[in-house]
CSV table of C-alpha atoms and ligand atoms in Angstrom, one decimal:
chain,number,residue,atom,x,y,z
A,65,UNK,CA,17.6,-4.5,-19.4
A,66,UNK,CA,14.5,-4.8,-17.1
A,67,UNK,CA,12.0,-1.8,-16.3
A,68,UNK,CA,12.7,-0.5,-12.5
A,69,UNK,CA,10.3,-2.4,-9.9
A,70,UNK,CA,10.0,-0.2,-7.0
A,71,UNK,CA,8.3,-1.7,-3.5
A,72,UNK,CA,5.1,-0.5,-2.6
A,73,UNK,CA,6.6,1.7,0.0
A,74,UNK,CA,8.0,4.0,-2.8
A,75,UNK,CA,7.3,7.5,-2.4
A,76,UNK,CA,5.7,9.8,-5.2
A,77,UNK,CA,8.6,11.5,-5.5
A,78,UNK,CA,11.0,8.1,-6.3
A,79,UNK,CA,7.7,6.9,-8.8
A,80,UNK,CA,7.8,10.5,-10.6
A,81,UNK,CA,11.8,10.2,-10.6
A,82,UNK,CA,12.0,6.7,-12.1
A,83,UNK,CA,9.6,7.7,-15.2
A,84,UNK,CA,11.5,10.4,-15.9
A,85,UNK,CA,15.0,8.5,-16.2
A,86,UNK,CA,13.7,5.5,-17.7
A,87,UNK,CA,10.6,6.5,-19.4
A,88,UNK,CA,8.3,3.8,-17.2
A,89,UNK,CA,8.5,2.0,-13.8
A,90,UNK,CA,6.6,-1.2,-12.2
A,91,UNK,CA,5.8,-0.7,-8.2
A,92,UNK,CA,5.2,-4.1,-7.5
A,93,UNK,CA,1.9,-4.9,-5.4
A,94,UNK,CA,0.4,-1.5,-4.9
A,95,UNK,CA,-2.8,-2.4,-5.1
A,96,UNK,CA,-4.2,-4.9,-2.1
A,97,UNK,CA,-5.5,-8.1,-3.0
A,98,UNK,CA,-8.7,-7.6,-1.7
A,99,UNK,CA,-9.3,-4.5,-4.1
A,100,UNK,CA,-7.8,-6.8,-7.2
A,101,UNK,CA,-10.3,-9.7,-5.9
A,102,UNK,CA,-13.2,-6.9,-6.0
A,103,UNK,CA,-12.1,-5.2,-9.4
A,104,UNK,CA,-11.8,-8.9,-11.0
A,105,UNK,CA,-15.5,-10.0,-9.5
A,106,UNK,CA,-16.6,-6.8,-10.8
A,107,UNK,CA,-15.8,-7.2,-14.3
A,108,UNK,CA,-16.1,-11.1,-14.5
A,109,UNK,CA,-19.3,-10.6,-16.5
A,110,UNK,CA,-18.1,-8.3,-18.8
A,111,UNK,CA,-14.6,-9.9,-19.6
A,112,UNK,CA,-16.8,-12.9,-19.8
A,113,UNK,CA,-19.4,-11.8,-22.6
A,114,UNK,CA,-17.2,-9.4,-24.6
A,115,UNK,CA,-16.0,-10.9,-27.6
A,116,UNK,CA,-12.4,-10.4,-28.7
A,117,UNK,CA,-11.7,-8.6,-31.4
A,118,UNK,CA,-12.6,-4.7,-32.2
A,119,UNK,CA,-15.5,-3.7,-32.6
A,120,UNK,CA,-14.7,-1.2,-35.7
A,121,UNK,CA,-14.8,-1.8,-39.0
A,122,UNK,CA,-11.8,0.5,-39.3
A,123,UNK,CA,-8.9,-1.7,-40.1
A,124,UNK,CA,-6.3,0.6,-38.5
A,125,UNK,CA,-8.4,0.5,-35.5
A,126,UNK,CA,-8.6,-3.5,-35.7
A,127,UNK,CA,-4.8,-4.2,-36.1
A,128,UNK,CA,-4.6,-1.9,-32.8
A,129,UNK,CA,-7.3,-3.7,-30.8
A,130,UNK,CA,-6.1,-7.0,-31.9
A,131,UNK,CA,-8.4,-10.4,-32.8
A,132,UNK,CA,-7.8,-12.1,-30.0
A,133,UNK,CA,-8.1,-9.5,-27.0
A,134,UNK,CA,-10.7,-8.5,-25.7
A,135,UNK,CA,-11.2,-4.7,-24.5
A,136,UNK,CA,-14.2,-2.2,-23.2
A,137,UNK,CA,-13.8,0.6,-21.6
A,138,UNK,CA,-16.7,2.3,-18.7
A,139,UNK,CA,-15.0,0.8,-16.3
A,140,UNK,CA,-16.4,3.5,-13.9
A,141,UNK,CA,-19.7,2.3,-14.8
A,142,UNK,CA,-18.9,-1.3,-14.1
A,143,UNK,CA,-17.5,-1.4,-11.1
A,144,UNK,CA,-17.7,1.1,-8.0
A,145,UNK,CA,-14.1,-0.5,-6.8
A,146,UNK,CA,-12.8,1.6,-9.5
A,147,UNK,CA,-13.2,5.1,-7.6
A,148,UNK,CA,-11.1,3.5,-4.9
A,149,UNK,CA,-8.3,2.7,-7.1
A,150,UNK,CA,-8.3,6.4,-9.3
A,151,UNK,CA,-8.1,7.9,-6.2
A,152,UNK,CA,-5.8,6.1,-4.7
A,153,UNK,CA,-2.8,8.3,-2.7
A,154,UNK,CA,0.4,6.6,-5.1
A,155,UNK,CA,-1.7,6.3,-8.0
A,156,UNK,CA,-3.6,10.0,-8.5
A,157,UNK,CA,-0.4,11.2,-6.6
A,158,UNK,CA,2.2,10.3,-9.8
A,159,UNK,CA,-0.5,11.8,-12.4
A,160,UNK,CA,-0.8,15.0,-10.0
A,161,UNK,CA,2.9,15.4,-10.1
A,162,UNK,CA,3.4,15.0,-13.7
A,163,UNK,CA,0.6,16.8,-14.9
A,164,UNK,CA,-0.4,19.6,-12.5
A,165,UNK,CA,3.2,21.6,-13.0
A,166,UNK,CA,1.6,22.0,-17.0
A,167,UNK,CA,-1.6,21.8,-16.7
A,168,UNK,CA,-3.6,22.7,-13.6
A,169,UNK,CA,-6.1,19.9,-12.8
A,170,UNK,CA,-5.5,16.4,-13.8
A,171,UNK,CA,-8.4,14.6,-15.4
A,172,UNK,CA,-9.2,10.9,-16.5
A,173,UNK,CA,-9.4,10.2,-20.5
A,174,UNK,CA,-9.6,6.4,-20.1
A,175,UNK,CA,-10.5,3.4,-18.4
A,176,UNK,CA,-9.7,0.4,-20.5
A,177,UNK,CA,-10.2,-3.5,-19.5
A,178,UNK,CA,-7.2,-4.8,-22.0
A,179,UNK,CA,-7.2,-8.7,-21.7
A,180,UNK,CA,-5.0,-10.4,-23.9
A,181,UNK,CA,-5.6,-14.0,-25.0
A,182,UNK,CA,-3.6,-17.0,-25.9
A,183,UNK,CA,-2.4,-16.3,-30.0
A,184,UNK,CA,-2.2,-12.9,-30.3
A,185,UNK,CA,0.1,-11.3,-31.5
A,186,UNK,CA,2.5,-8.4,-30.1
A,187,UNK,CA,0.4,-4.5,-30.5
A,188,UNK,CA,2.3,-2.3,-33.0
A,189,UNK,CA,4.2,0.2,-31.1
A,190,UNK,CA,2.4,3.5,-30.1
A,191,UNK,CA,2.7,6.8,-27.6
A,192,UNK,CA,-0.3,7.5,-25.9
A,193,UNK,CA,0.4,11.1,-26.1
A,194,UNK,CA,-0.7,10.8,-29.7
A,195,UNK,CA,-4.2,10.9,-28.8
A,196,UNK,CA,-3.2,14.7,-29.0
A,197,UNK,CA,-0.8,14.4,-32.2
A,198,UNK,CA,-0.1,18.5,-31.7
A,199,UNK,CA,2.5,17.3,-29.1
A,200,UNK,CA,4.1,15.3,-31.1
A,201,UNK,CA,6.3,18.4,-32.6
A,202,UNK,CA,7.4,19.1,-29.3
A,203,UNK,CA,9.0,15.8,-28.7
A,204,UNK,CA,10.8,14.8,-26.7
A,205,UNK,CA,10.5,18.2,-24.4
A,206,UNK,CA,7.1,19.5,-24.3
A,207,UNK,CA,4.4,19.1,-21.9
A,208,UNK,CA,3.6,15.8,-20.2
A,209,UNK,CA,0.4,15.0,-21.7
A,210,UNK,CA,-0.9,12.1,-20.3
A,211,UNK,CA,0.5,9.6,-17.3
A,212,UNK,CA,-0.5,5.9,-17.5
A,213,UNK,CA,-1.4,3.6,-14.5
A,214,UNK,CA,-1.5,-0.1,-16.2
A,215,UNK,CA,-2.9,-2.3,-12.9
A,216,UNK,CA,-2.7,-5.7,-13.9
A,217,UNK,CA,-5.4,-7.6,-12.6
A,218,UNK,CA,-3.9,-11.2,-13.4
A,219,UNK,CA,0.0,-12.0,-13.8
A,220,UNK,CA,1.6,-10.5,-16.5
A,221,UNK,CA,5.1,-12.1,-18.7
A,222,UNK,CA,6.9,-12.0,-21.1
A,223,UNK,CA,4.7,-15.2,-22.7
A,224,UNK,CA,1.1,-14.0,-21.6
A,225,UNK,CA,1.5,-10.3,-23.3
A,226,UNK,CA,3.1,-8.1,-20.6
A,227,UNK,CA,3.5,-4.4,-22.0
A,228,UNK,CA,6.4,-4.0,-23.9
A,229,UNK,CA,8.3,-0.8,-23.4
A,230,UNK,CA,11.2,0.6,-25.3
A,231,UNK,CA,13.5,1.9,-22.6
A,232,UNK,CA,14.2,5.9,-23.1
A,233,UNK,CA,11.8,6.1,-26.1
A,234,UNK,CA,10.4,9.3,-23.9
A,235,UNK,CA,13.6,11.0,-24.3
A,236,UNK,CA,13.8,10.9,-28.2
A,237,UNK,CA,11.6,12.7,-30.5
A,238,UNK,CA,12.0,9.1,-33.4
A,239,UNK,CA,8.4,8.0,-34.9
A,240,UNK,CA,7.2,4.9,-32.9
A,241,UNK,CA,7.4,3.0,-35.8
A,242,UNK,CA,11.3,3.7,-36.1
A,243,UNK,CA,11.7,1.4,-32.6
A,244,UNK,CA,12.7,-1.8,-33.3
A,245,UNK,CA,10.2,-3.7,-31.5
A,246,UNK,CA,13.4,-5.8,-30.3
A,247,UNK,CA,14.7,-3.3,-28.5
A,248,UNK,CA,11.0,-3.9,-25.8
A,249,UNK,CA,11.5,-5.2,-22.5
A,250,UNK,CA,8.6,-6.6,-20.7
A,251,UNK,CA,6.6,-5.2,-17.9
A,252,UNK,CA,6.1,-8.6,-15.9
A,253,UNK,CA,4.3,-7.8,-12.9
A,254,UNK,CA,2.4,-9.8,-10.0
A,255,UNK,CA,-1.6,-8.9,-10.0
A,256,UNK,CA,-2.1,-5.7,-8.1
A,257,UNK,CA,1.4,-4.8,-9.5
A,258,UNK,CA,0.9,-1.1,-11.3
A,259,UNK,CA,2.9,-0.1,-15.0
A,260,UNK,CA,3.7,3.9,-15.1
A,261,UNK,CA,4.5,5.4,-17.5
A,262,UNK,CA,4.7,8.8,-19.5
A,263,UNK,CA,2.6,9.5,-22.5
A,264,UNK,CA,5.6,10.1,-24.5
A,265,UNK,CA,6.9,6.1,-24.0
A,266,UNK,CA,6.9,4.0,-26.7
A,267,UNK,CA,5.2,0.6,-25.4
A,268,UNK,CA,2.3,-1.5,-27.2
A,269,UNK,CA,1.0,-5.0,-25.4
A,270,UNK,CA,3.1,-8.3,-26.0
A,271,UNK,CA,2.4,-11.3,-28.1
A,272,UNK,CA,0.3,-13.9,-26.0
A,273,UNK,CA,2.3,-17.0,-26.7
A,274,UNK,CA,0.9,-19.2,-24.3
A,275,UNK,CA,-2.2,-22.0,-24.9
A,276,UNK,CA,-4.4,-20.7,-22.4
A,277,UNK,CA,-3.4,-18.0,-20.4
A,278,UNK,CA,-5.1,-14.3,-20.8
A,279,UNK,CA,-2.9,-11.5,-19.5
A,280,UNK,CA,-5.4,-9.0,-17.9
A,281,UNK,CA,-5.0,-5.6,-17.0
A,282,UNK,CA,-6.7,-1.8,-16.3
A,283,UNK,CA,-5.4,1.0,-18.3
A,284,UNK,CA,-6.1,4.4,-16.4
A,285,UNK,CA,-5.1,6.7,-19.0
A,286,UNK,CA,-4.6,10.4,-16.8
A,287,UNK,CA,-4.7,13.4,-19.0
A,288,UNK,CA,-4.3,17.4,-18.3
A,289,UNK,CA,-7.5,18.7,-17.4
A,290,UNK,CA,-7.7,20.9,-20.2
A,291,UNK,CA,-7.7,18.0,-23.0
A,292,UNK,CA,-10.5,16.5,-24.2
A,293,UNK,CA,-11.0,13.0,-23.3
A,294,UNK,CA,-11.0,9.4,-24.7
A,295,UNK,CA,-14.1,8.1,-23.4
A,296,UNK,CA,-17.3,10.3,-22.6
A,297,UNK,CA,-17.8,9.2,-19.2
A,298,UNK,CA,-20.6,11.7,-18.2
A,299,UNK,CA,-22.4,9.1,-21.0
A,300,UNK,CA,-21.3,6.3,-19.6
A,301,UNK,CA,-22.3,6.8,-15.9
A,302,UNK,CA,-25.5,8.2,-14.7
A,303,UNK,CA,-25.8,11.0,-13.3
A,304,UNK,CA,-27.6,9.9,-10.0
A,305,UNK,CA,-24.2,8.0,-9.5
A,306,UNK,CA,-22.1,10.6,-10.3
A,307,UNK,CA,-23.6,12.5,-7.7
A,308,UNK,CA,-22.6,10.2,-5.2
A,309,UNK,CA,-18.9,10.1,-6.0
A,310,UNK,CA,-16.4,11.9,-3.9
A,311,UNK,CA,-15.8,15.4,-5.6
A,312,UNK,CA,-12.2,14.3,-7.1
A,313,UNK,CA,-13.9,11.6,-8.7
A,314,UNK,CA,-16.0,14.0,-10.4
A,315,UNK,CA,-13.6,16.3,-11.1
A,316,UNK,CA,-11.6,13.5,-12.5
A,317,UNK,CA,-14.6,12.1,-14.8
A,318,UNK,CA,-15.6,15.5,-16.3
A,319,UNK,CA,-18.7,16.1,-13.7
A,320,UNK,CA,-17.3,18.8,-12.6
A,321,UNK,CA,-15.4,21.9,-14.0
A,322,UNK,CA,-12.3,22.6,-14.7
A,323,UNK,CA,-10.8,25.2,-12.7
A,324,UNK,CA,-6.9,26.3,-13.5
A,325,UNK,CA,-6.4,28.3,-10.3
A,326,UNK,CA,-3.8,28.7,-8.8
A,327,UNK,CA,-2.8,29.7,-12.5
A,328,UNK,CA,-4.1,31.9,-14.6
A,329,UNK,CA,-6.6,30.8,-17.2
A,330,UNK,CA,-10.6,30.0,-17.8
A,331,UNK,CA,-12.8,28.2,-15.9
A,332,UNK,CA,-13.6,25.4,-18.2
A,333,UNK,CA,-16.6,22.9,-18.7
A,334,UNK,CA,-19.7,24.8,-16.9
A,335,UNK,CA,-23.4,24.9,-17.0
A,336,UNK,CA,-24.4,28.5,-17.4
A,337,UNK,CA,-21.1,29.6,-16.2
A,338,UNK,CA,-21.9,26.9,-12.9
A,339,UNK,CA,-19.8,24.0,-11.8
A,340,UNK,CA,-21.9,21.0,-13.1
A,341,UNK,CA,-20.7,19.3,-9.8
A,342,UNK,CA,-23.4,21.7,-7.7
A,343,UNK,CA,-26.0,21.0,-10.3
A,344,UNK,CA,-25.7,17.6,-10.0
A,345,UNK,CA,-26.1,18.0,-6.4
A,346,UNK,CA,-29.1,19.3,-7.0
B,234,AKG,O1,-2.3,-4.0,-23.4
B,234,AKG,C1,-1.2,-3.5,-23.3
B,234,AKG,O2,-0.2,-4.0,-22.6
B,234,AKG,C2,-0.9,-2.1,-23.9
B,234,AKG,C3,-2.1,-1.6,-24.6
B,234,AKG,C4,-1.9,-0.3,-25.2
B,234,AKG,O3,-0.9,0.3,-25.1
B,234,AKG,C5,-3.1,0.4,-25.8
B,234,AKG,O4,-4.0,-0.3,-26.2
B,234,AKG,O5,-3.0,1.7,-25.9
C-alpha cells in the first residue's frame, strides 16, 4: 500500500477528499524550487549549529525527539520565506477546509525544522491531535483538531526517515501504541513535495538507515483558532516584524484576535477588549 500522491494541480477539494479516505496524502512538488532553495538558505545556519538530540532532560520527551535528529522550532523567526509558504493558496486552503467547518479561524501551533540523521531510529508512533488529549474520547468522530503540512525540504525514503503513516489509523479510535509499526507506509516525497495529513493519523518519522544522508523537513502543525498553541510565537518574533506581516499571517501567529464570526461565540485573545493586530500597528 502507498500513500495517494496527487499532482500539484490538485484542487482543495481532491487534497481535503484524499485525507479523509486515507487518513494522509503526498501532492508531489507543490512548493517551487526557488521557495525550497530560499527556506533551505534560510535555515542553513540553524540546521548547521543545532545539535541533535533534545534538548530536555525529560526522557519521554528525549525518546520522542530522538538522538540523532536534530529539531527547533521559530521557524517564523528564522526565515521570512516562511510567510510565503503558510499562506500559500493549497496549503492554508486544506487547513481552512478542515478546520474552519469546527472551529472558525484556523491558527498556526507549530513550525518545526525536523531533520533526521543517518542512525536513528524510527519515532514511536503518535497523533498530533493529542496535543489536546480531551479529543481523544471522541475518536475517531470528533472535531478535526489539527491539519499537518510536512514540506520536505530535501528527499525523503523509506531509508533516509520519510514519515511513516499507518493507513486509516484516522478512522479508528485504537491507542497509537496498539499500531503495529509494520503496518507504516512511507511518505517518500521529492523536495518541495508536501505530507497532509489529519491530526487524528497515526504517523511518527522513519528510521534513518543510511550512512550519510539527513532527511529534512518543515512541520506546519495548523490548529483551530480556539486552541492554545505549541509554540509561543508572539515570543518568538518581534513585534516590529510582526507588524509587517500580511494580516492572515498575524492572525495565524496569535497577533491578532480571534474572531468566530460568522458563528456565534467570543471574541478571543484581545488587548483591552482590542484586536492586538491594530495595536501593533500602532
Ligand atoms: O519527522 C517526522 O517525519 C515526523 C515527526 C513527528 O511526527 C513529530 O515529531 O511530531
Amino acid at each position: 500500500m502507498k500513500i495517494p500522491t496527487l499532482s500539484n494541480t490538485a484542487t482543495v477539494d481532491e487534497i481535503d477528499s484524499a485525507i479523509d479516505e486515507f487518513g494522509a496524502v503526498i501532492v508531489a512538488d507543490l512548493v517551487g524550487a526557488e521557495v525550497v532553495d530560499r527556506l533551505r538558505a534560510d535555515l542553513a545556519p540553524w540546521i548547521a549549529t543545532t545539535p541533535a538530540g533534545s534538548r530536555s532532560g525529560d526522557p519521554e520527551w528525549q525518546e520522542f525527539h530522538g538522538s540523532r535528529t536534530v529539531r527547533f522550532n521559530g521557524v517564523v523567526a528564522k526565515s521570512s520565506t516562511f510567510v510565503d509558504v503558510c499562506l500559500d493558496p493549497t496549503i492554508l486552503g486544506v487547513a481552512d477546509r478542515r478546520l474552519i467547518p469546527d472551529g472558525g479561524s484556523t491558527q498556526i501551533s507549530d513550525t518545526q525544522v525536523i531533520s533526521i540523521g543517518p542512525g536513528e531510529q524510527a519515532q514511536y508512533l503518535h497523533r498530533d491531535q493529542t496535543l489536546w488529549p480531551w479529543f481523544n474520547q471522541y475518536l475517531p468522530d470528533g472535531p478535526e483538531v489539527t491539519v499537518i503540512a510536512m514540506l520536505a525540504l530535501s528527499d525523503t525514503t523509506e531509508a533516509n526517515g520519510a514519515t511513516r503513516v499507518v493507513p486509516y489509523s484516522h478512522l479508528q479510535a485504537d491507542r497509537p501504541e496498539l499500531f503495529d509499526p509494520s503496518g507504516s507506509v512511507p511518505a517518500e516525497m521529492s523536495a518541495g513535495s508536501v505530507l497532509f495529513f489529519s491530526g487524528k493519523t497515526v504517523h511518527g518519522g522513519g528510521a534513518n538507515t543510511t550512512t550519510d544522508t539527513w532527511r529534512t523537513c518543515l512541520h506546519i502543525g495548523y490548529m483551530l483558532g480556539w486552541l492554545r498553541s505549541e509554540e509561543a510565537h508572539p515570543l518568538a518574533l518581534s513585534s516590529e516584524t510582526a507588524a509587517s506581516l500580511p494580516r492572515r499571517a498575524q492572525e495565524l501567529l496569535g497577533f491578532a484576535e480571534y474572531d468566530p464570526a460568522p458563528r456565534e461565540g467570543g471574541r478571543l485573545w484581545l488587548v483591552d477588549f482590542e484586536d492586538p493586530a491594530r495595536i501593533l500597528a500602532d
